[in-house]
Short mmCIF file of C-alpha atoms in Angstrom, two decimals:
data_model
loop_
_atom_site.label_atom_id
_atom_site.label_comp_id
_atom_site.label_asym_id
_atom_site.label_seq_id
_atom_site.Cartn_x
_atom_site.Cartn_y
_atom_site.Cartn_z
CA MET A 88 0.00 0.00 0.00
CA LEU A 89 1.06 3.63 -0.40
CA MET A 90 2.85 5.03 2.62
CA LEU A 91 3.78 8.63 3.07
CA VAL A 92 7.21 7.93 4.48
CA ALA A 93 9.16 4.86 5.51
CA PHE A 94 11.20 6.55 8.22
CA ALA A 95 10.94 10.03 9.58
CA ILE A 96 13.97 12.27 9.82
CA ALA A 97 15.78 11.81 13.13
CA GLN A 98 14.58 13.95 15.98
CA PRO A 99 16.68 17.09 16.64
CA ILE A 100 19.78 16.23 18.64
CA THR A 101 19.20 19.22 20.91
CA THR A 102 16.09 17.54 22.34
CA LEU A 103 18.24 14.74 23.80
CA ALA A 104 18.71 16.40 27.18
CA GLY A 105 21.15 18.99 25.83
CA MET A 106 24.03 16.50 25.59
CA PRO A 107 27.14 18.51 24.55
CA GLU A 108 28.83 15.42 23.09
CA LEU A 109 25.93 14.96 20.68
CA LEU A 110 25.88 18.59 19.68
CA GLU A 111 29.59 18.61 18.98
CA ALA A 112 29.44 15.36 16.99
CA GLU A 113 26.56 16.74 14.96
CA ARG A 114 28.46 19.97 14.28
CA ARG A 115 31.44 17.95 12.97
CA GLY A 116 29.22 15.59 10.98
CA ASP A 117 30.82 12.75 12.94
CA TRP A 118 28.15 10.08 12.46
CA PRO A 119 30.09 7.21 14.10
CA ALA A 120 30.46 9.36 17.23
CA LEU A 121 26.75 10.14 17.15
CA VAL A 122 25.93 6.44 16.92
CA ARG A 123 28.13 5.73 19.93
CA GLU A 124 26.34 8.44 21.93
CA TYR A 125 22.93 7.22 20.77
CA GLU A 126 23.77 3.69 21.85
CA ALA A 127 25.02 4.79 25.26
CA LEU A 128 21.80 6.73 25.85
CA ALA A 129 19.65 3.96 24.37
CA ARG A 130 21.13 1.42 26.77
CA GLN A 131 20.12 3.77 29.59
CA GLY A 132 16.50 3.58 28.39
CA ASN A 133 16.22 6.82 26.37
CA ALA A 134 13.43 6.16 23.83
CA MET A 135 14.40 8.99 21.47
CA ALA A 136 18.01 7.78 21.38
CA MET A 137 16.73 4.28 20.62
CA TYR A 138 14.75 5.68 17.70
CA ASN A 139 17.72 7.67 16.39
CA LEU A 140 19.87 4.55 16.68
CA SER A 141 17.26 2.62 14.70
CA LEU A 142 17.40 5.28 11.99
CA SER A 143 21.19 5.13 11.92
CA TYR A 144 21.12 1.39 11.26
CA ALA A 145 18.31 1.75 8.71
CA ARG A 146 20.30 4.29 6.71
CA GLY A 147 23.80 2.99 7.30
CA ARG A 148 24.80 6.37 8.70
CA GLY A 149 27.77 6.10 11.04
CA VAL A 150 27.38 2.33 11.16
CA GLN A 151 26.96 -0.56 8.74
CA ARG A 152 23.38 -0.82 7.57
CA ASP A 153 21.49 -3.53 9.41
CA ASP A 154 17.70 -3.70 9.10
CA ARG A 155 17.34 -6.28 11.87
CA THR A 156 19.20 -4.12 14.36
CA SER A 157 17.17 -1.14 13.17
CA PHE A 158 14.00 -3.12 13.91
CA PHE A 159 15.28 -4.09 17.36
CA TRP A 160 15.88 -0.51 18.44
CA ALA A 161 12.65 0.74 16.88
CA ALA A 162 10.78 -1.94 18.83
CA GLU A 163 12.50 -0.97 22.08
CA SER A 164 11.61 2.70 21.52
CA ALA A 165 8.04 1.86 20.50
CA LYS A 166 7.52 -0.20 23.67
CA ARG A 167 8.21 3.00 25.58
CA GLY A 168 5.48 4.85 23.69
CA PHE A 169 7.63 6.97 21.35
CA ALA A 170 5.26 7.80 18.47
CA PRO A 171 7.80 8.01 15.59
CA ALA A 172 9.13 4.58 16.58
CA MET A 173 5.61 3.13 16.65
CA HIS A 174 5.12 4.51 13.15
CA SER A 175 8.40 2.89 12.07
CA MET A 176 7.18 -0.44 13.46
CA GLY A 177 4.11 -0.12 11.27
CA VAL A 178 6.36 0.43 8.27
CA PHE A 179 8.49 -2.62 9.10
CA TYR A 180 5.41 -4.84 9.16
CA ASP A 181 3.83 -3.20 6.13
CA GLU A 182 6.97 -3.81 4.06
CA GLY A 183 8.05 -7.11 5.63
CA ASN A 184 11.43 -5.65 6.53
CA GLY A 185 13.81 -5.90 9.49
CA GLY A 186 13.52 -9.68 9.77
CA VAL A 187 9.73 -9.79 10.15
CA GLN A 188 7.19 -11.17 7.71
CA ARG A 189 4.79 -8.79 6.02
CA ASN A 190 1.75 -8.49 8.25
CA PHE A 191 -0.83 -5.80 7.49
CA THR A 192 -2.77 -6.52 10.69
CA GLU A 193 0.32 -5.90 12.79
CA ALA A 194 1.16 -2.83 10.70
CA PHE A 195 -2.32 -1.49 11.38
CA ARG A 196 -1.90 -2.06 15.11
CA TRP A 197 1.32 -0.05 15.25
CA PHE A 198 0.10 2.72 12.97
CA LEU A 199 -3.03 3.09 15.10
CA ALA A 200 -0.93 3.34 18.27
CA ALA A 201 1.21 6.05 16.65
CA ALA A 202 -1.87 7.86 15.34
CA ASN A 203 -3.46 7.87 18.79
CA ALA A 204 -0.22 9.36 20.10
CA GLY A 205 -0.54 12.26 17.64
CA HIS A 206 1.70 11.14 14.74
CA PRO A 207 0.20 12.73 11.57
CA ASP A 208 1.89 10.39 9.06
CA ALA A 209 0.50 7.40 10.94
CA MET A 210 -2.94 9.05 10.88
CA PHE A 211 -2.76 9.16 7.09
CA ASN A 212 -1.70 5.50 6.91
CA ILE A 213 -4.50 4.43 9.27
CA GLY A 214 -7.02 6.42 7.25
CA GLN A 215 -5.90 4.75 4.07
CA MET A 216 -5.99 1.29 5.62
CA TYR A 217 -9.56 1.87 6.76
CA ILE A 218 -10.52 3.08 3.29
CA THR A 219 -8.89 0.14 1.49
CA GLY A 220 -9.66 -2.49 4.12
CA GLN A 221 -6.01 -3.52 4.31
CA GLY A 222 -5.07 -4.88 7.72
CA THR A 223 -8.53 -4.13 9.07
CA THR A 224 -12.21 -4.12 8.11
CA ALA A 225 -13.01 -1.32 5.67
CA ASN A 226 -14.64 1.59 7.46
CA TYR A 227 -15.08 4.75 5.42
CA LEU A 228 -16.19 6.81 8.41
CA GLU A 229 -13.00 6.01 10.35
CA GLY A 230 -10.96 6.39 7.18
CA TYR A 231 -12.35 9.87 6.63
CA VAL A 232 -11.80 10.96 10.23
CA TRP A 233 -8.18 9.79 10.45
CA THR A 234 -7.32 11.16 7.03
CA LYS A 235 -8.73 14.57 7.88
CA LEU A 236 -6.92 14.53 11.23
CA SER A 237 -3.63 13.92 9.40
CA LEU A 238 -4.18 17.14 7.49
CA VAL A 239 -4.86 19.41 10.48
CA THR A 240 -2.63 17.91 13.18
CA PRO A 241 0.43 20.09 13.96
CA LYS A 242 3.50 18.78 12.16
CA GLU A 243 7.04 18.26 13.36
CA SER A 244 10.02 18.72 11.07
CA TRP A 245 10.06 15.03 10.16
CA SER A 246 6.48 14.87 8.91
CA LYS A 247 5.89 14.51 5.17
CA ILE A 248 2.21 15.53 5.39
CA GLY A 249 2.89 19.10 4.33
CA ASN A 250 4.41 18.33 0.95
CA LYS A 251 2.40 18.78 -2.23
CA ASP A 252 2.11 15.08 -3.16
CA ALA A 253 0.99 14.10 0.33
CA ILE A 254 -1.72 16.76 0.41
CA ALA A 255 -2.96 15.57 -2.99
CA ASN A 256 -3.16 11.99 -1.63
CA ILE A 257 -5.03 13.20 1.44
CA GLN A 258 -7.57 15.13 -0.61
CA ARG A 259 -8.05 12.16 -2.92
CA ASN A 260 -8.66 9.76 -0.02
CA LEU A 261 -11.10 12.18 1.62
CA GLU A 262 -13.06 12.36 -1.61
CA VAL A 263 -13.13 8.55 -1.92
CA ALA A 264 -14.47 8.24 1.63
CA ARG A 265 -17.06 10.99 1.08
CA ARG A 266 -18.46 9.22 -1.96
CA ARG A 267 -18.86 5.98 -0.04
CA MET A 268 -20.80 7.53 2.86
CA SER A 269 -24.37 8.68 3.15
CA THR A 270 -25.18 12.24 4.22
CA ALA A 271 -25.92 11.01 7.73
CA GLU A 272 -22.67 9.05 7.92
CA LEU A 273 -20.69 12.05 6.72
CA ALA A 274 -22.30 14.20 9.41
CA ARG A 275 -21.33 11.61 12.04
CA ALA A 276 -17.81 11.55 10.64
CA GLU A 277 -17.51 15.33 10.96
CA ASP A 278 -18.75 15.18 14.57
CA LEU A 279 -16.26 12.42 15.39
CA PHE A 280 -13.47 14.39 13.73
CA VAL A 281 -14.14 17.38 16.00
CA GLN A 282 -14.27 15.20 19.11
CA ARG A 283 -11.10 13.30 18.26
CA GLN A 284 -9.21 16.44 17.33
CA ALA A 285 -10.07 17.96 20.71
CA ALA A 286 -9.02 14.78 22.54
CA LEU A 287 -5.71 14.62 20.70
CA ARG A 288 -5.05 18.29 21.44
CA LEU A 289 -5.60 17.68 25.16
CA LYS A 290 -3.34 14.64 25.09
CA VAL A 291 -0.51 16.59 23.45
CA GLN A 292 -0.88 19.43 25.96
CA SER A 293 -0.85 17.03 28.91
CA ASN A 294 2.36 15.41 27.66
CA ARG A 295 4.26 18.71 27.51
#
C-alpha cells in the first residue's frame, strides 16, 4: 500500500537532554560518534536515542546498515510509547522488513498506536488502511476521520504531510471516503473528527 514515508527524519539532537557530546558530533558531521552516543543513551533507556539509533542502522549512517538491528531498536523505543518509533514499526510490518514477515494486521496495530499518540503520518496511513480495508475491516467513516486529522494535526520537522504530493493523496482519499458515505454518515464523521481532534489536542498538551 502507499505510505507517506518509511522513516521520519531523526529527531533534533538538541532535544536529547542537551548532551554537549551529541551537539559537537553533529556539528562535525561525525556520524560514528553520534551512533556511539545514541547507543550509550539507548542502553540507559532513552526512547528517542533508541529511535535515532534505529534510523542510523536503517540508513547505514555512522554504522553498517542492518535492518534487523534497526528493527530491534525501533521496537525498544516503541515499547516506551515513542510515536515516531511506533510509526516505524508499522512500516516494518507493512513492508516485511527488518527480519519480520509482512503483516498488514500488525502494521495497522502499530500505525493506530502512533496515530493515537498524535503522529500525523500514521494518521494518514490508518485512514488509508480503513478506506482500502487492508489490515482491518473497511470503514469509510473512520478512514475519513483519520485522514482529515492527518491534514490538520500540527507537524514536526520530520512529517511529510505538508508536501504537495501528500496533500494531494489526502484530498483524494477524503473524496473517496465521502463518496462511499451517506449524508448522515458524513455528518457523524464530521462530529467524530471534532471530538477526536479535541481529545488529541488535550493529550498533546498534557504530555508537555
